[in-house]
Short mmCIF file of C-alpha atoms in Angstrom, two decimals:
data_model
loop_
_atom_site.label_atom_id
_atom_site.label_comp_id
_atom_site.label_asym_id
_atom_site.label_seq_id
_atom_site.Cartn_x
_atom_site.Cartn_y
_atom_site.Cartn_z
CA MET A 1 -43.11 -62.75 9.57
CA LYS A 2 -40.45 -61.52 7.24
CA ILE A 3 -42.83 -59.36 5.25
CA LYS A 4 -44.27 -57.92 8.41
CA TYR A 5 -40.89 -56.33 9.27
CA PHE A 6 -39.95 -55.48 5.74
CA TYR A 7 -42.29 -52.54 5.33
CA PRO A 8 -41.13 -50.44 8.32
CA LEU A 9 -37.53 -51.34 7.56
CA PHE A 10 -37.97 -50.13 4.02
CA LEU A 11 -39.52 -46.91 5.27
CA VAL A 12 -36.62 -46.26 7.62
CA LEU A 13 -34.17 -46.91 4.82
CA LEU A 14 -36.02 -44.58 2.49
CA VAL A 15 -36.19 -41.76 5.02
CA SER A 16 -32.54 -42.10 5.97
CA THR A 17 -31.35 -42.02 2.35
CA ALA A 18 -33.56 -39.00 1.72
CA LEU A 19 -32.05 -37.26 4.73
CA ALA A 20 -28.52 -38.11 3.66
CA SER A 21 -29.06 -36.65 0.21
CA LEU A 22 -30.26 -33.34 1.67
CA PRO A 23 -27.58 -30.66 2.13
CA VAL A 24 -26.09 -31.29 5.54
CA PRO A 25 -26.75 -28.31 7.81
CA PRO A 26 -23.63 -27.03 9.54
CA PRO A 27 -23.17 -28.66 12.92
CA ALA A 28 -25.21 -26.66 15.38
CA GLY A 29 -22.26 -26.40 17.77
CA GLY A 30 -21.80 -23.90 20.55
CA THR A 31 -22.08 -20.16 20.52
CA VAL A 32 -20.00 -17.50 22.17
CA THR A 33 -21.71 -14.19 22.74
CA GLY A 34 -20.69 -11.20 24.75
CA LYS A 35 -19.70 -7.61 24.75
CA VAL A 36 -16.58 -5.59 24.14
CA THR A 37 -16.25 -2.89 26.76
CA TYR A 38 -13.71 -0.46 28.16
CA THR A 39 -12.71 1.03 31.49
CA GLY A 40 -11.12 4.43 31.87
CA THR A 41 -11.47 7.43 29.65
CA PRO A 42 -11.50 6.87 25.91
CA PRO A 43 -10.18 9.60 23.61
CA LYS A 44 -12.75 12.02 22.19
CA MET A 45 -13.29 11.51 18.49
CA LYS A 46 -12.72 14.62 16.41
CA PRO A 47 -15.13 16.07 13.88
CA ILE A 48 -13.75 15.73 10.33
CA ASP A 49 -13.40 18.86 8.24
CA MET A 50 -14.13 17.82 4.67
CA ALA A 51 -13.89 21.32 3.18
CA LYS A 52 -11.27 20.05 0.71
CA GLU A 53 -13.91 17.86 -0.92
CA PRO A 54 -16.95 20.13 -1.43
CA ASN A 55 -19.27 17.21 -2.32
CA CYS A 56 -18.58 15.50 0.98
CA ALA A 57 -18.64 18.69 3.03
CA LYS A 58 -22.10 19.39 1.61
CA GLU A 59 -23.28 15.84 2.29
CA HIS A 60 -22.33 16.04 5.97
CA ALA A 61 -23.20 19.72 6.46
CA ALA A 62 -26.12 18.92 8.79
CA SER A 63 -24.33 16.45 11.05
CA PRO A 64 -20.53 16.39 11.00
CA VAL A 65 -18.75 13.07 10.76
CA PHE A 66 -16.34 12.01 13.49
CA THR A 67 -13.18 9.95 13.38
CA GLU A 68 -13.78 6.27 14.11
CA ASN A 69 -10.65 5.06 15.91
CA VAL A 70 -12.66 4.58 19.10
CA VAL A 71 -16.44 4.38 18.68
CA THR A 72 -18.19 3.96 22.03
CA GLY A 73 -21.74 2.86 22.79
CA PRO A 74 -24.05 2.91 25.83
CA GLY A 75 -22.66 1.24 28.96
CA ASN A 76 -18.96 1.71 28.11
CA THR A 77 -19.12 -0.54 25.06
CA LEU A 78 -16.89 -0.47 21.99
CA GLU A 79 -17.98 -0.76 18.38
CA TRP A 80 -15.77 -2.04 15.53
CA ALA A 81 -13.79 -4.50 17.65
CA VAL A 82 -13.01 -7.79 15.89
CA VAL A 83 -13.47 -10.97 17.95
CA TYR A 84 -12.08 -14.13 16.38
CA VAL A 85 -10.81 -17.61 17.16
CA SER A 86 -7.04 -17.22 17.29
CA ALA A 87 -6.12 -20.72 18.50
CA GLY A 88 -7.75 -24.15 18.51
CA ASP A 89 -9.88 -23.34 15.50
CA GLN A 90 -11.76 -26.23 13.91
CA GLY A 91 -14.65 -26.63 11.53
CA SER A 92 -14.00 -23.37 9.68
CA THR A 93 -15.60 -23.12 6.26
CA PRO A 94 -13.91 -21.18 3.43
CA GLY A 95 -15.28 -17.70 2.78
CA THR A 96 -16.90 -17.71 -0.65
CA GLN A 97 -19.44 -14.90 -0.35
CA THR A 98 -18.24 -11.67 -2.00
CA LEU A 99 -18.02 -8.89 0.57
CA ARG A 100 -18.52 -5.22 -0.15
CA PHE A 101 -16.45 -2.20 0.86
CA ASP A 102 -18.01 1.11 -0.07
CA GLN A 103 -16.63 4.63 -0.29
CA LYS A 104 -19.49 6.97 0.45
CA GLY A 105 -19.48 10.57 1.60
CA CYS A 106 -15.69 10.34 1.93
CA GLN A 107 -16.04 7.55 4.49
CA TYR A 108 -15.45 3.82 4.38
CA MET A 109 -18.51 1.61 4.84
CA PRO A 110 -17.95 -0.46 6.86
CA HIS A 111 -15.15 1.10 8.89
CA VAL A 112 -13.79 -2.41 9.56
CA LEU A 113 -14.24 -5.15 6.98
CA ALA A 114 -13.38 -8.61 8.29
CA MET A 115 -12.83 -11.37 5.76
CA GLN A 116 -11.22 -14.73 5.36
CA VAL A 117 -8.07 -15.59 3.53
CA ASP A 118 -8.81 -15.82 -0.23
CA GLN A 119 -12.32 -14.45 0.24
CA PRO A 120 -13.27 -12.13 -2.63
CA PHE A 121 -14.47 -8.61 -1.88
CA GLU A 122 -15.48 -5.71 -4.04
CA ILE A 123 -14.54 -2.09 -3.55
CA VAL A 124 -17.22 0.35 -4.65
CA ASN A 125 -17.06 4.12 -5.14
CA SER A 126 -20.51 5.62 -4.50
CA ASP A 127 -19.18 9.20 -4.49
CA PRO A 128 -19.36 11.63 -7.43
CA HIS A 129 -15.57 12.07 -7.32
CA LEU A 130 -12.40 10.04 -7.44
CA HIS A 131 -10.89 8.05 -4.59
CA ASN A 132 -7.65 6.16 -4.53
CA ILE A 133 -7.89 3.00 -2.53
CA HIS A 134 -4.62 2.30 -0.81
CA PRO A 135 -4.44 -0.59 1.68
CA LEU A 136 -1.12 -0.74 3.55
CA PRO A 137 -0.24 -4.41 4.14
CA LYS A 138 3.25 -5.54 5.07
CA ILE A 139 2.89 -9.29 4.49
CA ASN A 140 0.48 -9.23 1.54
CA PRO A 141 1.36 -7.25 -1.61
CA GLU A 142 0.80 -3.51 -1.39
CA TRP A 143 -1.19 -2.02 -4.24
CA ASN A 144 -2.75 1.39 -4.81
CA LYS A 145 -5.54 1.91 -7.34
CA SER A 146 -7.54 4.92 -8.39
CA GLN A 147 -11.30 4.66 -8.73
CA PRO A 148 -12.99 7.55 -10.53
CA PRO A 149 -16.76 7.97 -10.12
CA GLY A 150 -18.95 5.60 -12.09
CA THR A 151 -16.29 2.93 -12.62
CA PRO A 152 -17.06 -0.74 -11.95
CA PRO A 153 -16.19 -2.23 -8.54
CA LEU A 154 -12.60 -3.29 -7.99
CA MET A 155 -12.29 -6.95 -7.07
CA ALA A 156 -9.65 -7.97 -4.57
CA LYS A 157 -8.61 -10.65 -2.09
CA TYR A 158 -5.68 -11.39 0.20
CA ASP A 159 -4.02 -14.77 0.57
CA LYS A 160 -2.34 -14.27 3.94
CA PRO A 161 -3.89 -13.35 7.29
CA GLU A 162 -3.10 -9.75 8.22
CA PHE A 163 -4.63 -6.64 9.80
CA ILE A 164 -4.39 -4.05 7.05
CA PRO A 165 -5.03 -0.31 7.47
CA VAL A 166 -6.70 1.30 4.46
CA LYS A 167 -6.38 4.90 3.38
CA CYS A 168 -7.21 7.28 0.58
CA ASN A 169 -4.34 9.64 -0.15
CA VAL A 170 -6.63 12.25 -1.72
CA HIS A 171 -8.81 12.44 1.41
CA PRO A 172 -6.39 11.87 4.28
CA TRP A 173 -9.13 11.59 6.90
CA MET A 174 -10.46 8.41 5.28
CA HIS A 175 -9.34 5.48 7.34
CA GLY A 176 -10.52 1.88 7.50
CA TRP A 177 -9.35 -1.68 8.04
CA PHE A 178 -9.23 -4.94 6.14
CA ILE A 179 -9.03 -7.75 8.69
CA VAL A 180 -7.90 -10.94 6.92
CA LEU A 181 -8.40 -14.03 9.11
CA ASN A 182 -7.80 -17.73 8.60
CA THR A 183 -10.98 -18.70 10.42
CA SER A 184 -14.66 -18.34 9.65
CA HIS A 185 -15.37 -17.95 13.38
CA TYR A 186 -15.27 -14.20 13.85
CA ALA A 187 -17.57 -11.30 14.59
CA ILE A 188 -17.40 -7.53 14.71
CA SER A 189 -18.87 -5.80 17.72
CA GLY A 190 -21.98 -3.77 16.96
CA SER A 191 -22.97 -0.30 18.11
CA ASP A 192 -23.83 -1.75 21.55
CA GLY A 193 -20.50 -3.62 21.75
CA SER A 194 -22.16 -7.02 21.34
CA PHE A 195 -20.84 -9.89 19.28
CA SER A 196 -21.84 -13.46 18.62
CA ILE A 197 -19.79 -16.31 17.14
CA LYS A 198 -21.90 -19.30 16.18
CA GLY A 199 -21.25 -22.86 15.07
CA LEU A 200 -18.25 -23.71 17.26
CA PRO A 201 -17.72 -27.48 17.46
CA PRO A 202 -16.95 -28.82 20.94
CA GLY A 203 -13.38 -27.98 21.91
CA LYS A 204 -11.05 -25.57 23.59
CA TYR A 205 -10.56 -22.20 21.91
CA THR A 206 -8.66 -19.00 22.40
CA LEU A 207 -10.73 -15.99 21.44
CA THR A 208 -8.97 -12.73 20.68
CA ALA A 209 -10.58 -9.32 20.58
CA TRP A 210 -8.81 -6.62 18.59
CA GLN A 211 -9.49 -2.92 18.69
CA GLU A 212 -7.45 -0.62 16.46
CA GLN A 213 -6.50 1.81 19.22
CA PHE A 214 -6.34 -0.44 22.29
CA GLY A 215 -4.67 -3.55 20.84
CA THR A 216 -5.68 -7.13 21.63
CA GLN A 217 -7.14 -9.16 24.50
CA ALA A 218 -7.37 -12.95 24.62
CA GLN A 219 -9.55 -15.35 26.59
CA ASP A 220 -9.82 -19.14 26.64
CA VAL A 221 -13.22 -20.72 26.30
CA THR A 222 -14.28 -24.37 26.26
CA ILE A 223 -17.33 -25.42 24.31
CA ALA A 224 -18.85 -28.74 25.39
CA GLY A 225 -21.87 -29.03 23.11
CA GLY A 226 -24.65 -26.85 21.82
CA GLU A 227 -24.25 -24.43 24.68
CA THR A 228 -23.92 -20.64 24.65
CA LYS A 229 -21.04 -19.13 26.57
CA ASN A 230 -21.03 -15.49 27.52
CA ILE A 231 -17.75 -13.60 27.78
CA THR A 232 -16.80 -9.97 28.09
CA PHE A 233 -13.66 -8.33 26.79
CA THR A 234 -12.60 -5.21 28.66
CA PHE A 235 -10.02 -2.85 27.23
CA LYS A 236 -8.22 -0.24 29.26
CA ALA A 237 -8.95 3.04 27.53
CA LEU A 238 -6.45 5.88 27.59
CA PRO A 239 -7.55 9.36 26.59
CA TYR A 240 -4.99 9.63 23.77
CA MET B 3 71.56 14.74 19.36
CA ARG B 4 69.15 14.54 22.28
CA PRO B 5 66.47 16.82 20.85
CA ARG B 6 66.48 14.75 17.67
CA LEU B 7 65.75 11.57 19.62
CA GLU B 8 62.88 13.27 21.40
CA VAL B 9 61.40 14.38 18.10
CA LEU B 10 61.72 10.86 16.75
CA ALA B 11 60.03 9.40 19.85
CA LEU B 12 57.23 11.94 19.58
CA PHE B 13 56.80 11.15 15.91
CA LEU B 14 56.74 7.40 16.50
CA GLY B 15 54.27 7.77 19.36
CA ALA B 16 51.95 9.93 17.27
CA ALA B 17 52.16 7.47 14.40
CA ALA B 18 51.28 4.56 16.70
CA LEU B 19 48.31 6.48 18.09
CA LEU B 20 47.05 7.39 14.63
CA LEU B 21 47.39 3.81 13.44
CA THR B 22 45.36 2.33 16.29
CA ALA B 23 42.76 5.10 16.13
CA GLY B 24 42.49 4.74 12.38
CA ALA B 25 42.38 0.96 12.40
CA ALA B 26 39.69 0.59 15.07
CA PRO B 27 36.74 1.74 12.91
CA CYS B 28 38.03 -0.41 10.07
CA PHE B 29 37.86 -3.53 12.19
CA ALA B 30 34.46 -2.47 13.51
CA GLN B 31 33.21 -2.26 9.96
CA ILE B 32 34.29 -5.79 9.18
CA ASP B 33 32.07 -7.01 12.02
CA ILE B 34 28.87 -5.48 10.56
CA HIS B 35 26.41 -8.29 10.18
CA ILE B 36 24.04 -8.06 7.24
CA HIS B 37 20.69 -9.67 7.99
CA THR B 38 19.10 -11.30 4.99
CA ALA B 39 15.79 -13.14 4.80
CA THR B 40 16.42 -15.66 2.03
CA GLY B 41 19.10 -17.88 0.59
CA PRO B 42 21.25 -16.81 -2.37
CA MET B 43 19.38 -15.05 -5.19
CA GLU B 44 19.99 -14.46 -8.87
CA SER B 45 19.04 -11.66 -11.20
CA HIS B 46 18.77 -11.63 -14.98
CA VAL B 47 19.45 -8.39 -16.78
CA GLY B 48 19.74 -8.89 -20.52
CA ASP B 49 22.45 -11.52 -21.00
CA VAL B 50 23.98 -10.84 -17.59
CA THR B 51 23.24 -13.02 -14.60
CA GLY B 52 23.74 -11.35 -11.24
CA HIS B 53 24.58 -13.26 -8.06
CA SER B 54 23.81 -12.14 -4.52
CA GLU B 55 27.12 -13.33 -3.01
CA PRO B 56 29.36 -10.79 -4.76
CA GLY B 57 26.41 -8.36 -4.55
CA LYS B 58 26.65 -8.52 -0.76
CA ALA B 59 30.20 -7.16 -0.87
CA TYR B 60 29.14 -4.27 -3.12
CA TYR B 61 26.15 -3.61 -0.86
CA ARG B 62 28.43 -3.37 2.16
CA ARG B 63 30.65 -0.97 0.31
CA TYR B 64 28.18 1.27 -1.53
CA CYS B 65 24.66 0.90 -0.11
CA ILE B 66 24.83 0.08 3.58
CA GLY B 67 25.34 3.70 4.68
CA CYS B 68 21.79 4.63 3.70
CA HIS B 69 19.89 1.35 3.30
CA GLY B 70 21.40 -0.15 6.45
CA PRO B 71 22.71 -3.59 7.47
CA ASP B 72 19.14 -4.93 7.68
CA GLY B 73 18.13 -3.49 4.31
CA ASP B 74 15.28 -1.63 5.99
CA GLY B 75 16.38 1.86 4.95
CA ASN B 76 17.70 2.69 8.42
CA GLY B 77 21.37 3.10 7.62
CA GLU B 78 23.34 5.58 9.66
CA ASN B 79 22.88 8.33 7.06
CA ALA B 80 19.11 7.92 6.87
CA GLN B 81 18.51 10.10 9.92
CA TRP B 82 19.69 13.12 7.94
CA PHE B 83 17.16 12.69 5.13
CA ASP B 84 14.26 14.88 6.13
CA PRO B 85 11.08 14.09 4.20
CA ASN B 86 9.69 17.44 5.36
CA PHE B 87 12.16 19.02 2.97
CA GLY B 88 11.42 16.66 0.14
CA PHE B 89 14.20 14.14 0.77
CA ALA B 90 12.70 10.67 0.62
CA LYS B 91 13.94 8.10 3.13
CA PRO B 92 16.04 5.26 1.69
CA ARG B 93 14.03 2.32 0.32
CA ASP B 94 13.11 -0.43 2.79
CA PHE B 95 14.02 -3.61 0.91
CA THR B 96 12.37 -5.85 3.53
CA LEU B 97 8.91 -4.85 2.25
CA ALA B 98 9.74 -5.49 -1.42
CA THR B 99 7.50 -2.56 -2.40
CA TYR B 100 8.99 -0.60 -5.28
CA LYS B 101 8.03 2.63 -7.00
CA CYS B 102 9.46 2.15 -10.47
CA ARG B 103 8.07 -0.98 -12.06
CA SER B 104 7.01 -2.10 -15.50
CA THR B 105 4.61 -4.50 -13.73
CA PRO B 106 1.07 -3.87 -12.40
CA THR B 107 0.51 -2.35 -8.96
CA GLY B 108 0.91 -4.83 -6.11
CA THR B 109 3.33 -7.08 -8.00
CA LEU B 110 7.08 -7.51 -7.73
CA PRO B 111 9.16 -5.57 -10.26
CA THR B 112 11.32 -7.29 -12.85
CA ASP B 113 15.10 -7.55 -12.38
CA GLN B 114 15.43 -5.07 -15.23
CA ASP B 115 13.23 -2.58 -13.32
CA LEU B 116 15.48 -2.78 -10.26
CA TYR B 117 18.58 -2.59 -12.43
CA ASP B 118 17.21 0.52 -14.15
CA ALA B 119 16.48 2.13 -10.77
CA VAL B 120 20.06 1.52 -9.58
CA THR B 121 21.40 2.84 -12.86
CA ARG B 122 19.10 5.85 -13.07
CA GLY B 123 19.14 6.88 -9.41
CA PHE B 124 16.23 8.87 -8.03
CA VAL B 125 16.05 12.50 -8.97
CA THR B 126 15.22 14.82 -6.00
CA THR B 127 16.46 12.16 -3.53
CA ASN B 128 19.88 11.20 -2.22
CA MET B 129 20.05 8.10 -4.41
CA PRO B 130 22.68 8.78 -7.07
CA ARG B 131 23.09 7.18 -10.49
CA TRP B 132 25.37 4.16 -10.13
CA LEU B 133 26.83 4.42 -13.62
CA ALA B 134 30.31 4.02 -12.15
CA LEU B 135 29.57 0.38 -11.34
CA THR B 136 29.85 -2.21 -14.08
CA VAL B 137 26.76 -3.90 -15.51
CA GLN B 138 27.78 -7.08 -13.68
CA GLN B 139 28.17 -5.27 -10.37
CA ARG B 140 24.75 -3.64 -10.68
CA ALA B 141 23.16 -6.97 -11.60
CA ASP B 142 24.83 -8.56 -8.54
CA LEU B 143 23.41 -5.78 -6.36
CA VAL B 144 19.92 -6.40 -7.75
CA ALA B 145 20.27 -10.08 -6.86
CA PHE B 146 21.44 -9.21 -3.37
CA ILE B 147 18.68 -6.66 -2.69
CA LYS B 148 16.17 -9.46 -3.22
CA THR B 149 17.61 -11.48 -0.31
CA PHE B 150 16.09 -8.98 2.13
CA SER B 151 12.49 -10.12 1.56
CA LYS B 152 10.89 -13.54 1.56
CA LYS B 153 8.36 -12.16 -0.94
CA TRP B 154 10.95 -12.89 -3.62
CA GLU B 155 10.54 -16.58 -2.78
CA SER B 156 6.77 -16.70 -2.26
CA GLN B 157 5.57 -14.40 -5.05
CA LYS B 158 6.03 -14.33 -8.78
CA THR B 159 7.35 -11.27 -10.58
CA GLY B 160 4.54 -9.37 -12.32
CA THR B 161 4.06 -9.40 -16.08
CA PRO B 162 5.12 -6.06 -17.57
CA ILE B 163 2.17 -4.00 -18.80
CA ASN B 164 1.67 -3.70 -22.53
CA ILE B 165 2.43 -0.26 -23.95
CA PRO B 166 1.01 0.15 -27.48
CA PRO B 167 2.93 2.24 -30.03
CA GLU B 168 2.62 5.96 -29.44
CA PRO B 169 0.22 7.85 -31.72
CA THR B 170 1.04 11.39 -32.89
CA GLY B 171 0.97 14.02 -30.20
CA ASN B 172 -1.13 16.52 -32.14
CA ILE B 173 -3.33 19.23 -30.62
CA GLU B 174 -6.45 17.01 -30.71
CA SER B 175 -4.67 14.39 -28.65
CA ILE B 176 -3.42 17.05 -26.23
CA LEU B 177 -6.93 18.46 -25.73
CA ARG B 178 -8.35 14.98 -25.11
CA GLY B 179 -5.52 14.44 -22.63
CA ARG B 180 -6.47 17.66 -20.89
CA GLU B 181 -9.97 16.29 -20.42
CA MET B 182 -8.47 13.12 -18.92
CA PHE B 183 -6.41 15.27 -16.55
CA GLN B 184 -9.65 16.87 -15.38
CA LYS B 185 -11.72 13.66 -15.34
CA MET B 186 -9.12 11.49 -13.58
CA GLN B 187 -8.66 14.34 -11.09
CA CYS B 188 -4.89 14.38 -11.45
CA TRP B 189 -5.18 18.02 -10.34
CA LYS B 190 -6.30 16.97 -6.85
CA CYS B 191 -2.63 16.37 -6.06
CA HIS B 192 -0.64 17.72 -9.02
CA GLY B 193 -2.57 21.00 -9.17
CA PRO B 194 -4.65 22.55 -11.98
CA GLU B 195 -1.46 23.79 -13.68
CA GLY B 196 0.61 20.76 -12.73
CA HIS B 197 2.61 22.70 -10.16
CA GLY B 198 2.25 19.96 -7.55
CA ASP B 199 -0.03 22.19 -5.48
CA GLY B 200 -3.47 20.56 -5.69
CA PRO B 201 -5.89 20.62 -2.74
CA ALA B 202 -4.64 17.21 -1.49
CA ALA B 203 -0.93 17.90 -2.02
CA ALA B 204 -0.13 19.25 1.43
CA THR B 205 -1.37 16.18 3.32
CA LEU B 206 0.17 13.43 1.19
CA THR B 207 2.20 10.79 3.00
CA ASP B 208 3.95 7.69 1.75
CA SER B 209 3.23 4.20 3.10
CA LYS B 210 5.60 4.81 6.01
CA ASP B 211 3.73 7.98 6.96
CA ASN B 212 6.49 10.28 5.80
CA PRO B 213 5.41 13.46 3.98
CA ILE B 214 5.82 13.22 0.21
CA ARG B 215 5.34 15.73 -2.60
CA PRO B 216 3.55 15.21 -5.89
CA TYR B 217 5.64 15.83 -9.01
CA ASN B 218 5.76 19.48 -10.06
CA PHE B 219 5.58 19.52 -13.87
CA ALA B 220 6.63 23.19 -13.99
CA VAL B 221 10.12 22.22 -12.82
CA GLY B 222 10.55 20.14 -15.94
CA SER B 223 12.99 17.72 -14.32
CA ARG B 224 13.04 14.07 -15.27
CA PHE B 225 10.63 11.84 -13.36
CA LYS B 226 11.67 9.52 -10.55
CA CYS B 227 11.02 6.61 -12.89
CA GLY B 228 12.53 7.82 -16.16
CA GLN B 229 12.15 10.62 -18.67
CA THR B 230 10.68 9.29 -21.92
CA ASN B 231 7.03 9.39 -22.98
CA GLN B 232 6.94 5.61 -22.43
CA ASP B 233 8.19 6.10 -18.87
CA LEU B 234 5.47 8.68 -18.27
CA TYR B 235 2.82 6.27 -19.63
CA ARG B 236 4.17 3.54 -17.37
CA ILE B 237 4.21 5.76 -14.26
CA PHE B 238 0.46 6.37 -14.09
CA MET B 239 -0.57 3.00 -15.49
CA THR B 240 1.45 1.00 -12.93
CA GLY B 241 1.36 3.51 -10.09
CA LEU B 242 4.33 4.15 -7.83
CA ASP B 243 3.81 1.56 -5.08
CA GLY B 244 4.51 2.77 -1.56
CA THR B 245 3.57 6.34 -2.53
CA PRO B 246 0.17 8.05 -2.93
CA MET B 247 0.40 7.74 -6.74
CA PRO B 248 -2.18 5.08 -7.66
CA SER B 249 -2.42 2.87 -10.71
CA PHE B 250 -4.90 3.98 -13.39
CA ALA B 251 -4.59 0.76 -15.40
CA ASP B 252 -8.19 -0.29 -14.63
CA VAL B 253 -9.74 3.03 -15.57
CA ILE B 254 -7.71 4.55 -18.45
CA GLN B 255 -7.75 2.97 -21.91
CA PRO B 256 -4.41 2.81 -23.78
CA ASN B 257 -5.41 5.51 -26.31
CA ASP B 258 -6.59 7.85 -23.55
CA ALA B 259 -3.35 7.16 -21.70
CA TRP B 260 -1.29 8.38 -24.65
CA ASP B 261 -3.49 11.50 -24.87
CA LEU B 262 -2.78 12.16 -21.20
CA VAL B 263 0.96 11.72 -21.81
CA HIS B 264 0.79 14.31 -24.57
CA PHE B 265 -1.07 16.78 -22.37
CA LEU B 266 1.31 16.29 -19.43
CA ARG B 267 4.23 17.21 -21.70
CA THR B 268 2.65 20.65 -22.28
CA LEU B 269 2.84 21.34 -18.53
CA GLN B 270 6.61 21.06 -18.60
CA PRO B 271 8.83 23.94 -19.71
CA LEU B 272 10.56 21.66 -22.20
CA ASP B 273 11.13 21.89 -25.91
CA THR B 274 8.86 18.97 -26.80
CA PRO B 275 6.68 18.73 -29.94
CA GLU B 276 3.61 18.64 -27.69
CA ALA B 277 4.62 21.85 -25.89
CA LYS B 278 5.20 23.53 -29.25
CA ALA B 279 1.81 22.48 -30.66
CA TRP B 280 0.11 23.56 -27.46
CA LYS B 281 1.74 27.00 -27.36
CA GLU B 282 0.71 27.71 -30.94
CA TRP B 283 -2.87 26.62 -30.28
CA VAL B 284 -3.27 28.49 -27.00
CA VAL B 285 -2.36 31.84 -28.59
CA THR B 286 -5.53 31.78 -30.67
CA HIS B 287 -7.84 29.45 -28.72
CA GLY B 288 -6.78 29.97 -25.10
CA LYS B 289 -10.04 31.68 -24.16
CA GLU B 290 -12.10 28.63 -25.15
CA LEU B 291 -10.53 26.56 -22.40
CA LYS B 292 -12.53 25.71 -19.32
CA PRO B 293 -10.31 25.99 -16.24
CA ILE B 294 -9.18 22.74 -14.65
CA GLY B 295 -10.21 22.01 -11.08
CA ALA B 296 -13.35 21.57 -8.99
CA GLU B 297 -16.34 22.01 -11.26
CA GLU B 298 -18.62 23.64 -8.75
CA ALA B 299 -16.98 25.31 -5.83
CA PRO B 300 -19.22 26.11 -2.88
CA GLY B 301 -19.58 29.69 -1.78
CA GLY B 302 -18.28 31.09 -5.05
CA GLY B 303 -14.70 30.06 -4.35
CA GLN B 304 -12.22 29.17 -7.12
#
């Protein structure tokens, strides 16, 4: 009688301990997907004249590069908007992966780099000439470093959340953003304006969408379980 | 008799008017409220300890006109400083970003750095040298300036960069420095001849989006952050935070940095040993020099 039950019990015990020792996958949680869109007339982006940096002018001779303050996609969508949990955040994991910010063809790649507080990132110069990398924070310390061609990546991180414009004084058209957040629940809208934030534990959240020219929009969303909620942020675009 | 009385009455009336008119702005001044961000601060300059409480009184008397009651550089005189004509706006102490530091870029300066800036003033700007104040008064002002930013509570002062002893500024060192000037693309802003007229010079702005000019070596004036060879070394190795001048500490080795210092001295119309050595060499070897600037200009420019 006793032995008869022992074997399956032992098996269950074995399987459960094996499962427990495996790395625990992050809680599946809910997902918020959606699009960032605009109404109205967005400003026209201007072609950038890079004549002052012959290398870059040559690189973009075939197709000129445009400013990226407002990048629109099909169906009135907006690229480079940052959507993040601004209130009610829970279950965030620290950002440990080293991110990459490249200077290529006198442009920043990506235009908007979102990161977490204390998350390391490297700044790379892929151009055959010097850049100075000059982020302009007000809360975090302001530094300004030169990076000649062929020098190793600069390592950096910020310890306070802040939206930081980045510029290169030598090439004044170069313009990007470091978005430092204290949540791991964020996404940047793609070329079709879509975003997706995964792994949200059940709860009530405020999601904020930020676009460098149009400011911020916030929406509340409640996640009950492993569901997917769809929301749309709509900015009012002004042609200037 | 009667005319005399009238004159006396007129005189008394005028005096009363003058007194009230003159006194009103005085009382108004007493009411100026200075907004600070932190509690009392101290500074340490040599053996002298500065305190922010007396510093506040000196600030109200000497600094408030330009730097303002909030320490943000918006004093009532600031509107007359036009950066388009090369006059930098007064420093905004609330950001705690300082040009002249002995510490690496992105760190807070030492008390001595701030003290030196107050003492030295800023050439080409409206900030005078405050030599008329005592050492104690200047140290008190340094302590008080720090009360405008919480960064002085949350961040540590940077560690001053190490400056190795200066090697001889001979012609070999100068020529190596000239190569650094080309390689580090100093000419992009400062110009191939150091005249402050490089291709990027016209579009430079400081961190508050005000136009700013790169240093013109041909003028030969002292630098904003000092005048010795050590000061010059420190300027490009720490960078001038808040301006377009970046730090080269990660990319220039100490020996190369001294070479660059020696070359930069030849761009100034000063009677320095480097300038003398350079002049003698250029007479016979000038034609061997490759011009500084873009190496391959498109369309046969340059």
